[in-house]
PDB file of C-alpha atoms in Angstrom:
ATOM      1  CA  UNK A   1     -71.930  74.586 -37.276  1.00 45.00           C
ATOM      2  CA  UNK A   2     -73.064  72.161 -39.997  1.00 46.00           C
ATOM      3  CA  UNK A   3     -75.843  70.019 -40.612  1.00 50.00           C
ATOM      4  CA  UNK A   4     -75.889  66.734 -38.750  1.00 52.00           C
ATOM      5  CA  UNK A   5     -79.068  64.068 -39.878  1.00 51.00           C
ATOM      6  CA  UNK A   6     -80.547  66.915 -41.505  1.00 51.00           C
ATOM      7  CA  UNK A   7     -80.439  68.972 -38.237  1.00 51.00           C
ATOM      8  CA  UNK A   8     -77.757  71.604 -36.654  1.00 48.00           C
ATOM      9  CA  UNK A   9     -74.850  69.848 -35.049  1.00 53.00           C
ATOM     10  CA  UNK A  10     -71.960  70.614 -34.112  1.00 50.00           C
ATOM     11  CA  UNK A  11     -68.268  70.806 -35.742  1.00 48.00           C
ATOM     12  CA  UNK A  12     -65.400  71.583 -33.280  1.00 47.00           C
ATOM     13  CA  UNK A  13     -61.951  72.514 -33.758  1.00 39.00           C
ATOM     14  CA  UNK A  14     -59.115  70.851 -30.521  1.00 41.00           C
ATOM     15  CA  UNK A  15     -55.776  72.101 -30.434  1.00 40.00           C
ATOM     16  CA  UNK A  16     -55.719  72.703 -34.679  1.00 40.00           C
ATOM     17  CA  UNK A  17     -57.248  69.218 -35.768  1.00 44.00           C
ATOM     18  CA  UNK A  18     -60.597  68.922 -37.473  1.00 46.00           C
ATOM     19  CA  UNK A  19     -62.987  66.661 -34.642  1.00 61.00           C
ATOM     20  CA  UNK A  20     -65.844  65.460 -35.340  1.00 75.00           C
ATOM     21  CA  UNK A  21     -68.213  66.118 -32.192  1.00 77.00           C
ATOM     22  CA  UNK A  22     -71.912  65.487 -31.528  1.00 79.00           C
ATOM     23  CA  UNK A  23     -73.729  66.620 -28.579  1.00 79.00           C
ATOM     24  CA  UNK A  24     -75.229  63.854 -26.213  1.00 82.00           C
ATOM     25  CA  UNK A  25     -78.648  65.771 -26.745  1.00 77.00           C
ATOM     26  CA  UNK A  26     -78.386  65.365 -30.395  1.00 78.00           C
ATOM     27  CA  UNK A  27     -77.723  61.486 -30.072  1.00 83.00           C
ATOM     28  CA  UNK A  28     -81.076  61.407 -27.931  1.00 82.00           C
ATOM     29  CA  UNK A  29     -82.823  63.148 -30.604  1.00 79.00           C
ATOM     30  CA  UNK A  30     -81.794  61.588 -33.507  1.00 79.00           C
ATOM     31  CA  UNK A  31     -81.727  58.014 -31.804  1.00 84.00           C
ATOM     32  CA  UNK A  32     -78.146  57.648 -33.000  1.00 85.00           C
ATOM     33  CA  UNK A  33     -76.226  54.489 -32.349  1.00 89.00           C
ATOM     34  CA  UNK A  34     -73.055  54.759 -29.946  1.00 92.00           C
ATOM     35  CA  UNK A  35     -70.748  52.656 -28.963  1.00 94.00           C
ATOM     36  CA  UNK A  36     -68.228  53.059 -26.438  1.00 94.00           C
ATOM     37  CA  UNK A  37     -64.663  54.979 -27.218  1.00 92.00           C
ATOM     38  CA  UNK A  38     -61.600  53.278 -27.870  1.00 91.00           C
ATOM     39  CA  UNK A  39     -59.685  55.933 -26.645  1.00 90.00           C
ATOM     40  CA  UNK A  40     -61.645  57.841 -24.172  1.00 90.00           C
ATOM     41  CA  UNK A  41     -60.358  61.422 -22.966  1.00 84.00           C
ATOM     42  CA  UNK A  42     -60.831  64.281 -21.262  1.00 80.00           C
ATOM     43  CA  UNK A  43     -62.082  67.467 -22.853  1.00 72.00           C
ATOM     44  CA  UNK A  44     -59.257  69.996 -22.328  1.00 64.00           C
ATOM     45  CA  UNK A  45     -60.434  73.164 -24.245  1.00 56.00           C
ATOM     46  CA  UNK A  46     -63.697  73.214 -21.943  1.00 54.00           C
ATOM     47  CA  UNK A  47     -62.087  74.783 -18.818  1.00 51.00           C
ATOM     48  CA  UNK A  48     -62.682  73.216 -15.670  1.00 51.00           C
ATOM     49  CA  UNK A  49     -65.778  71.469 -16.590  1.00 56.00           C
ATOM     50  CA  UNK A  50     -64.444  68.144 -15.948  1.00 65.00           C
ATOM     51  CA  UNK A  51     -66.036  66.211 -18.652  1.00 75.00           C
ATOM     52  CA  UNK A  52     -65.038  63.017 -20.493  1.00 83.00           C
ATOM     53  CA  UNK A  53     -65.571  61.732 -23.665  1.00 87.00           C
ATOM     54  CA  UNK A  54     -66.298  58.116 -23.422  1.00 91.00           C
ATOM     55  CA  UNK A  55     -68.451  57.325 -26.347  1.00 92.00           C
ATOM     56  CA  UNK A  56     -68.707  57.361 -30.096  1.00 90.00           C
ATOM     57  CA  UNK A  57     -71.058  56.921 -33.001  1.00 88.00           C
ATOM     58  CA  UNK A  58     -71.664  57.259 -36.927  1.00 85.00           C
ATOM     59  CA  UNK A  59     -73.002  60.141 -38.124  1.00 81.00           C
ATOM     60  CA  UNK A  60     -73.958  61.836 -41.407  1.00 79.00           C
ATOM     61  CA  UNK A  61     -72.602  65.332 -41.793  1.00 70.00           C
ATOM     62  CA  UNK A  62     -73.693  67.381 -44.564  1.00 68.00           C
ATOM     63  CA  UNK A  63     -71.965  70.766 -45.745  1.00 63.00           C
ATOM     64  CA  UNK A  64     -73.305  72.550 -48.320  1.00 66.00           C
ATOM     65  CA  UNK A  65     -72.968  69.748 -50.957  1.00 73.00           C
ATOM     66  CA  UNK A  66     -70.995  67.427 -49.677  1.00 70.00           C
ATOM     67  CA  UNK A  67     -72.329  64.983 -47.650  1.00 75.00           C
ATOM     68  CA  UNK A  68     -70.300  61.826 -45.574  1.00 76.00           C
ATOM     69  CA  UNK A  69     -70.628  59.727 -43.211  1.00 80.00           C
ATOM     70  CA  UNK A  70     -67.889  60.108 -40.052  1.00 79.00           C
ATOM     71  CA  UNK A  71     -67.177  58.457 -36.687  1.00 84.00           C
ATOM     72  CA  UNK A  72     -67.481  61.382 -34.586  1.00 86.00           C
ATOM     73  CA  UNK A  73     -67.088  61.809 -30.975  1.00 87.00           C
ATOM     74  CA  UNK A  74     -70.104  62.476 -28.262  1.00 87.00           C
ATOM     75  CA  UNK A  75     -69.325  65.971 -26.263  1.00 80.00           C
ATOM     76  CA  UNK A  76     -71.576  65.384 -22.673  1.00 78.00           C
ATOM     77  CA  UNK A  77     -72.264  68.625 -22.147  1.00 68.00           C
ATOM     78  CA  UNK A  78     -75.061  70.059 -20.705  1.00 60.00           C
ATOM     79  CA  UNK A  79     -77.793  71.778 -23.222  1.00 61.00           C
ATOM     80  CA  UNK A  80     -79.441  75.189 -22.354  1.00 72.00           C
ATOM     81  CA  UNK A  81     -82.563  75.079 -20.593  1.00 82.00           C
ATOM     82  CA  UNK A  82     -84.940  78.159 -20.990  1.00 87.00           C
ATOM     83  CA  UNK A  83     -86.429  79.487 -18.027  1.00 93.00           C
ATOM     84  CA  UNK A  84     -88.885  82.323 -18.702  1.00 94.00           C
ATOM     85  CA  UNK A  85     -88.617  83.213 -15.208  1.00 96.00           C
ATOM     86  CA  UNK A  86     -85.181  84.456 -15.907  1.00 96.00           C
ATOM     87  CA  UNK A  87     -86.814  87.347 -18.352  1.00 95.00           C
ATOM     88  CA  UNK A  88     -85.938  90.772 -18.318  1.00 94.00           C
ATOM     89  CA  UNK A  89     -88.441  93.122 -16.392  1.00 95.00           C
ATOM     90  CA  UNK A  90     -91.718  93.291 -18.709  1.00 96.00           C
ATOM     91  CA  UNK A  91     -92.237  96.955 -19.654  1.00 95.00           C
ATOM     92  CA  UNK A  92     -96.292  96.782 -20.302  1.00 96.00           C
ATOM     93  CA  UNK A  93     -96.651  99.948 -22.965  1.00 95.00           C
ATOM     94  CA  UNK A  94     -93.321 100.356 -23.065  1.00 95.00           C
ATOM     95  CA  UNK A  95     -92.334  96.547 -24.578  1.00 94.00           C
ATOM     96  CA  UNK A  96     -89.969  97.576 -27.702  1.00 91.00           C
ATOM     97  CA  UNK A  97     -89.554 101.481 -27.318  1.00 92.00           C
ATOM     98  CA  UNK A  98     -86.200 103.269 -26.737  1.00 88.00           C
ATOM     99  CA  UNK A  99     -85.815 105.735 -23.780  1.00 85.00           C
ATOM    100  CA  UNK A 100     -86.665 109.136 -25.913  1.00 89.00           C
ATOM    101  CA  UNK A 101     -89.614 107.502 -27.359  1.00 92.00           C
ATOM    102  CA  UNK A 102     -90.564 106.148 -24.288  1.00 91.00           C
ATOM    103  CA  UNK A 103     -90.832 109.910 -23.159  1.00 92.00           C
ATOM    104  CA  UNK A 104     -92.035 111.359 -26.173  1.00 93.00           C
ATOM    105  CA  UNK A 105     -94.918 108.910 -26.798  1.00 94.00           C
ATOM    106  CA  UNK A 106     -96.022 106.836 -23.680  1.00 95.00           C
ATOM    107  CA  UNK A 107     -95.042 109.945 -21.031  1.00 95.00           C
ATOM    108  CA  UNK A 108     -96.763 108.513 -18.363  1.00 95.00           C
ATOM    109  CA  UNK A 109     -95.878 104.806 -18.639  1.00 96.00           C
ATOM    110  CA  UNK A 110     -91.910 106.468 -18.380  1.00 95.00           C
ATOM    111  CA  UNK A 111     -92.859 107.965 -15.306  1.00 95.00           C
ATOM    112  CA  UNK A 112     -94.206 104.709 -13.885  1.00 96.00           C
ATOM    113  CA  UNK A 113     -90.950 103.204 -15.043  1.00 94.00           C
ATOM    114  CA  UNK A 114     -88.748 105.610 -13.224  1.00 93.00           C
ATOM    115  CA  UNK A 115     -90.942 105.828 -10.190  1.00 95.00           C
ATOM    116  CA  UNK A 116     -88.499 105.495  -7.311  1.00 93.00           C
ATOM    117  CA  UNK A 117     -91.503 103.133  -5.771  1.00 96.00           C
ATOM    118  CA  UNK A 118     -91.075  99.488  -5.761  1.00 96.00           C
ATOM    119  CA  UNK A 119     -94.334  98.374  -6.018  1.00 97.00           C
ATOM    120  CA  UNK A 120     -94.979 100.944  -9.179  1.00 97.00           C
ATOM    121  CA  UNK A 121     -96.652  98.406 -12.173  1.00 97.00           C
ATOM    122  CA  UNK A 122     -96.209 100.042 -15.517  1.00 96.00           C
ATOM    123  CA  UNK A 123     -99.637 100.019 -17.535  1.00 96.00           C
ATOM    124  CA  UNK A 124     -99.677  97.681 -20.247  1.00 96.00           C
ATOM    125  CA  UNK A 125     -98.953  94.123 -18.189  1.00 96.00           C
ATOM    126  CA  UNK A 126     -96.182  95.964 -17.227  1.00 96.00           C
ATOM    127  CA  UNK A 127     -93.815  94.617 -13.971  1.00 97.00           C
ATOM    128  CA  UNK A 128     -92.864  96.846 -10.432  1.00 97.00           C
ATOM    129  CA  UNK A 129     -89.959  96.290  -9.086  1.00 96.00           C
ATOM    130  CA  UNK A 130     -91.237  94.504  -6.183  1.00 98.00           C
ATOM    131  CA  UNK A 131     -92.487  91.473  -8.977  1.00 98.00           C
ATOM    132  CA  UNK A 132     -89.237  91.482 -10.845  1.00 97.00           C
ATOM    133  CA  UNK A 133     -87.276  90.778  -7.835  1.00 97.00           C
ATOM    134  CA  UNK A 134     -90.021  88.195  -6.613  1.00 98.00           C
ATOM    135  CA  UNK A 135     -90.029  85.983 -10.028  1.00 98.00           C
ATOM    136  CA  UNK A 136     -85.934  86.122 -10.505  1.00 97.00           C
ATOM    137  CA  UNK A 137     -84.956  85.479  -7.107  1.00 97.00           C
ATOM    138  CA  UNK A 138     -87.426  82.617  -6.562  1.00 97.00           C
ATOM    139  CA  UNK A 139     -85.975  81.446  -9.979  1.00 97.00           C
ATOM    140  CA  UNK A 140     -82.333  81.107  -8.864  1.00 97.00           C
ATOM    141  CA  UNK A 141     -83.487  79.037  -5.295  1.00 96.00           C
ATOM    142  CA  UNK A 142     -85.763  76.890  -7.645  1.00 95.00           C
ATOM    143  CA  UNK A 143     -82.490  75.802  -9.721  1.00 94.00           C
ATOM    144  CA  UNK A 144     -80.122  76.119  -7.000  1.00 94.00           C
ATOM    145  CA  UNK A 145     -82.404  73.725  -5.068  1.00 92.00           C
ATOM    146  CA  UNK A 146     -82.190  71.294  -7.790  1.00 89.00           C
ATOM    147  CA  UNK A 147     -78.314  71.157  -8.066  1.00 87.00           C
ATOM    148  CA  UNK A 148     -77.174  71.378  -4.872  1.00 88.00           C
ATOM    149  CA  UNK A 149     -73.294  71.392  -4.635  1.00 87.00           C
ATOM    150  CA  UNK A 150     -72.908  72.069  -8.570  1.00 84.00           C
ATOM    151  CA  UNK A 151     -71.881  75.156 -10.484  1.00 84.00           C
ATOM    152  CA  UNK A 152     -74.651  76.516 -12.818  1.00 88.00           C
ATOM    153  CA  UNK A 153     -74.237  79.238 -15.342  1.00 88.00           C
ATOM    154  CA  UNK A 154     -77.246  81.354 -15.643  1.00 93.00           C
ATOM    155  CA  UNK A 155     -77.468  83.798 -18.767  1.00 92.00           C
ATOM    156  CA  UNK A 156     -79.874  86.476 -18.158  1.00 93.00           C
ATOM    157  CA  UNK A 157     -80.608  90.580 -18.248  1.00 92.00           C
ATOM    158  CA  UNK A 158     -79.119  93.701 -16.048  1.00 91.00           C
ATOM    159  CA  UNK A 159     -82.798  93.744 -14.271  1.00 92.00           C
ATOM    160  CA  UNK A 160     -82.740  90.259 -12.855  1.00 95.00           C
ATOM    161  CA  UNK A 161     -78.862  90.316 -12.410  1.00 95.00           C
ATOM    162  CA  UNK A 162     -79.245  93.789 -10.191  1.00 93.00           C
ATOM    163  CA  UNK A 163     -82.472  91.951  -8.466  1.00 95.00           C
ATOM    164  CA  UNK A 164     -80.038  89.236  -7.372  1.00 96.00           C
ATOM    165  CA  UNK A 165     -77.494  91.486  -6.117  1.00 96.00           C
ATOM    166  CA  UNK A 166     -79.971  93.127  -4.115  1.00 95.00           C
ATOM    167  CA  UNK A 167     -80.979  89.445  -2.672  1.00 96.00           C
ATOM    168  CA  UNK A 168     -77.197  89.032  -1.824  1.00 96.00           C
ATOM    169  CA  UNK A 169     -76.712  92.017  -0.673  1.00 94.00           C
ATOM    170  CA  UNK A 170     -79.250  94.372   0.407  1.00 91.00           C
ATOM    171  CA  UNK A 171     -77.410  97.458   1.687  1.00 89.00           C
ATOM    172  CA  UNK A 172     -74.508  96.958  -1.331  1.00 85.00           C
ATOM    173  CA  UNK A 173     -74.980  99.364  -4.173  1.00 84.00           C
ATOM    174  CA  UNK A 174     -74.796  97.364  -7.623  1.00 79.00           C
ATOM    175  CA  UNK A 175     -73.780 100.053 -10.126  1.00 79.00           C
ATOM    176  CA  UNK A 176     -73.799  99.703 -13.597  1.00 81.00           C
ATOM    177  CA  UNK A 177     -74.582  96.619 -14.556  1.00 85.00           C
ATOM    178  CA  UNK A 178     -72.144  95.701 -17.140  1.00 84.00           C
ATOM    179  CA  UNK A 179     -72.138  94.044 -20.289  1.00 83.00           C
ATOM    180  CA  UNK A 180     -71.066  90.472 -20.583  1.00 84.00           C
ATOM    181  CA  UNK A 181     -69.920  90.270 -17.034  1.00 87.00           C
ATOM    182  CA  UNK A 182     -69.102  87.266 -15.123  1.00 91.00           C
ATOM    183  CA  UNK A 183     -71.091  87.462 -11.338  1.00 94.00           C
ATOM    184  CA  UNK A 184     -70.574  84.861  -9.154  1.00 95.00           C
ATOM    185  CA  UNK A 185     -73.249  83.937  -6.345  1.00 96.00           C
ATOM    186  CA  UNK A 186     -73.205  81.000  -3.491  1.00 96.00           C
ATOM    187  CA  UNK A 187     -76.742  80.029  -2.330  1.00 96.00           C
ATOM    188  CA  UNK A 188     -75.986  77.715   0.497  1.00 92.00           C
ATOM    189  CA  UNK A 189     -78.508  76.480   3.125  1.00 85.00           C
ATOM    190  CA  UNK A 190     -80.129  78.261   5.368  1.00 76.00           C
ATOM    191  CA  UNK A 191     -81.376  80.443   2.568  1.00 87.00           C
ATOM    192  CA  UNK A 192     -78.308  82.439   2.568  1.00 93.00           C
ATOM    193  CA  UNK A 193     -76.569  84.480  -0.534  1.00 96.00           C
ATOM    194  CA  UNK A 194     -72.954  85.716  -1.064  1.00 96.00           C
ATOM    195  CA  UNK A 195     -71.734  87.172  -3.709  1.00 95.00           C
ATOM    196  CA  UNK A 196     -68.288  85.714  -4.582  1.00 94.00           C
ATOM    197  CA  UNK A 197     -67.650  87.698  -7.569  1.00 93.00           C
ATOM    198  CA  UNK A 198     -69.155  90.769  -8.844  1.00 93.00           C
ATOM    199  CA  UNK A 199     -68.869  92.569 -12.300  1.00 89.00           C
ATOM    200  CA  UNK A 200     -65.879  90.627 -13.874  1.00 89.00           C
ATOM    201  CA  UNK A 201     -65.106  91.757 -17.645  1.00 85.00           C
ATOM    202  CA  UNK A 202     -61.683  90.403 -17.161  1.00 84.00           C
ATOM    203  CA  UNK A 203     -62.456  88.401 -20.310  1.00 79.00           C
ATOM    204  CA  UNK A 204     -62.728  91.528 -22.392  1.00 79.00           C
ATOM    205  CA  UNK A 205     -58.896  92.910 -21.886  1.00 80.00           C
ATOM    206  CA  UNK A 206     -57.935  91.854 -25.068  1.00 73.00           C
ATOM    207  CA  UNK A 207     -60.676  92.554 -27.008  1.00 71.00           C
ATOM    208  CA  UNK A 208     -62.271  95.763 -28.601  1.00 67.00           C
ATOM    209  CA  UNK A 209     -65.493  96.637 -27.470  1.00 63.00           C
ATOM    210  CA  UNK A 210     -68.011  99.540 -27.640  1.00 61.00           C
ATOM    211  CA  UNK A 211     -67.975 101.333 -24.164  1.00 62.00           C
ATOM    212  CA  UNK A 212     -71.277 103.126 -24.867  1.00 55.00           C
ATOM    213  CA  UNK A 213     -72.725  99.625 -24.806  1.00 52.00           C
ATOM    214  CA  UNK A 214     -72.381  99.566 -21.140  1.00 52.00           C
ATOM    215  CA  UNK A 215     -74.447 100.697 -18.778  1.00 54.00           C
ATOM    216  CA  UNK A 216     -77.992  98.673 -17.815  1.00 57.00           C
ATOM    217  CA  UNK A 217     -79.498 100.532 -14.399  1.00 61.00           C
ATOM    218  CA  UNK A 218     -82.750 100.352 -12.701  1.00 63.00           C
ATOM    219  CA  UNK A 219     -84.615 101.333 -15.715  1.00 64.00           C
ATOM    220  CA  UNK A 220     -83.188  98.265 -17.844  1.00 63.00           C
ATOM    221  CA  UNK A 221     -86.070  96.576 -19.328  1.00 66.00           C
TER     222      UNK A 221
END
């Protein structure tokens, strides 16, 4: 990363050669000039996203002291949107405290959150079950509506993602929730989920990770 106008751009490396890139939303904000590409192409190290690079423009790069001006290629991509509807379960009280605290100092706010009933609110603003499952699930139809026949990828918390599941698939058992996984739903018409994929850390083989990190369950929060 590296400034770009005096604001965060970005500075991407293709195949081992240095490329200048700029993001299409960057070009909007900074009112850059483009012009089109002389050699337009297709972006290879984005996998399967099917994107071209057909434009170009100056831009003023500036790391740590050294500041130039380069010709530098615009990525179209597509920026991350915040949804606050996609928010792990509020925990009222509990906001901020780990489990043995939780127990120790709010004891019956804990119980609240481990009630086995649904519709249980946890005091402090806190969300049931019931209301988590409401707000994420009406979330995903609400952007699924709006890009009908295109993949999305929706970053979220073990909460909503095991409130989806239990959309798709109401008699399934979820398990663990696991860290970083990949879950893959279809919402198609008729208001009907499948789950294509479920729980894929395939990505992780060759890397090291910390297996105590997984593990988010129905008291995630």
């Amino acid at each position: 990363m590296v400034n770009c106008e005096g604001q965060v751009c970005s500075l991407v490396i293709d195949a081992g050669i240095w490329t200048n890139v700029v993001s299409e939303e960057a070009v909007k904000k900074l009112a850059l000039k483009v012009e089109p590409h002389l050699e337009p192409y297709q972006v290879a190290w984005i996998t399967n996203a099917k994107l071209k690079v057909e434009k170009r423009g100056p831009v003023t790069f500036t790391i740590g002291k050294l500041k130039e001006m380069v010709m530098s290629d615009v990525l179209p991509y597509f920026w991350v949107i915040k949804d606050a509807d996609l928010r792990e379960r509020h925990l009222g009280d509990l906001q901020g405290l780990v489990h043995h605290e939780a127990v120790k100092l709010c004891p019956k706010d804990y119980r609240a959150l481990s009630s086995r009933r649904t519709n249980q609110e946890i005091p402090g603003g806190g969300e049931s079950l019931d209301q988590l499952y409401d707000r994420c699930t009406s979330a995903l139809e609400r952007i699924s509506g709006k890009h009908k026949g295109e993949r999305v990828v929706v970053v979220t918390h073990g909460g909503v993602i095991r409130s989806l599941f239990e959309r798709a698939s109401p008699s399934g058992q979820s398990g663990r929730v696991l860290n970083t996984s990949v879950n893959v739903f279809h919402l198609s018409d008729g208001d009907i989920w499948t789950i294509k994929s479920w729980g894929d850390v395939s990505h992780l083989n060759q890397t090291d990770y910390l297996n105590s990190g997984f593990g988010g369950d129905r008291t995630s929060g």
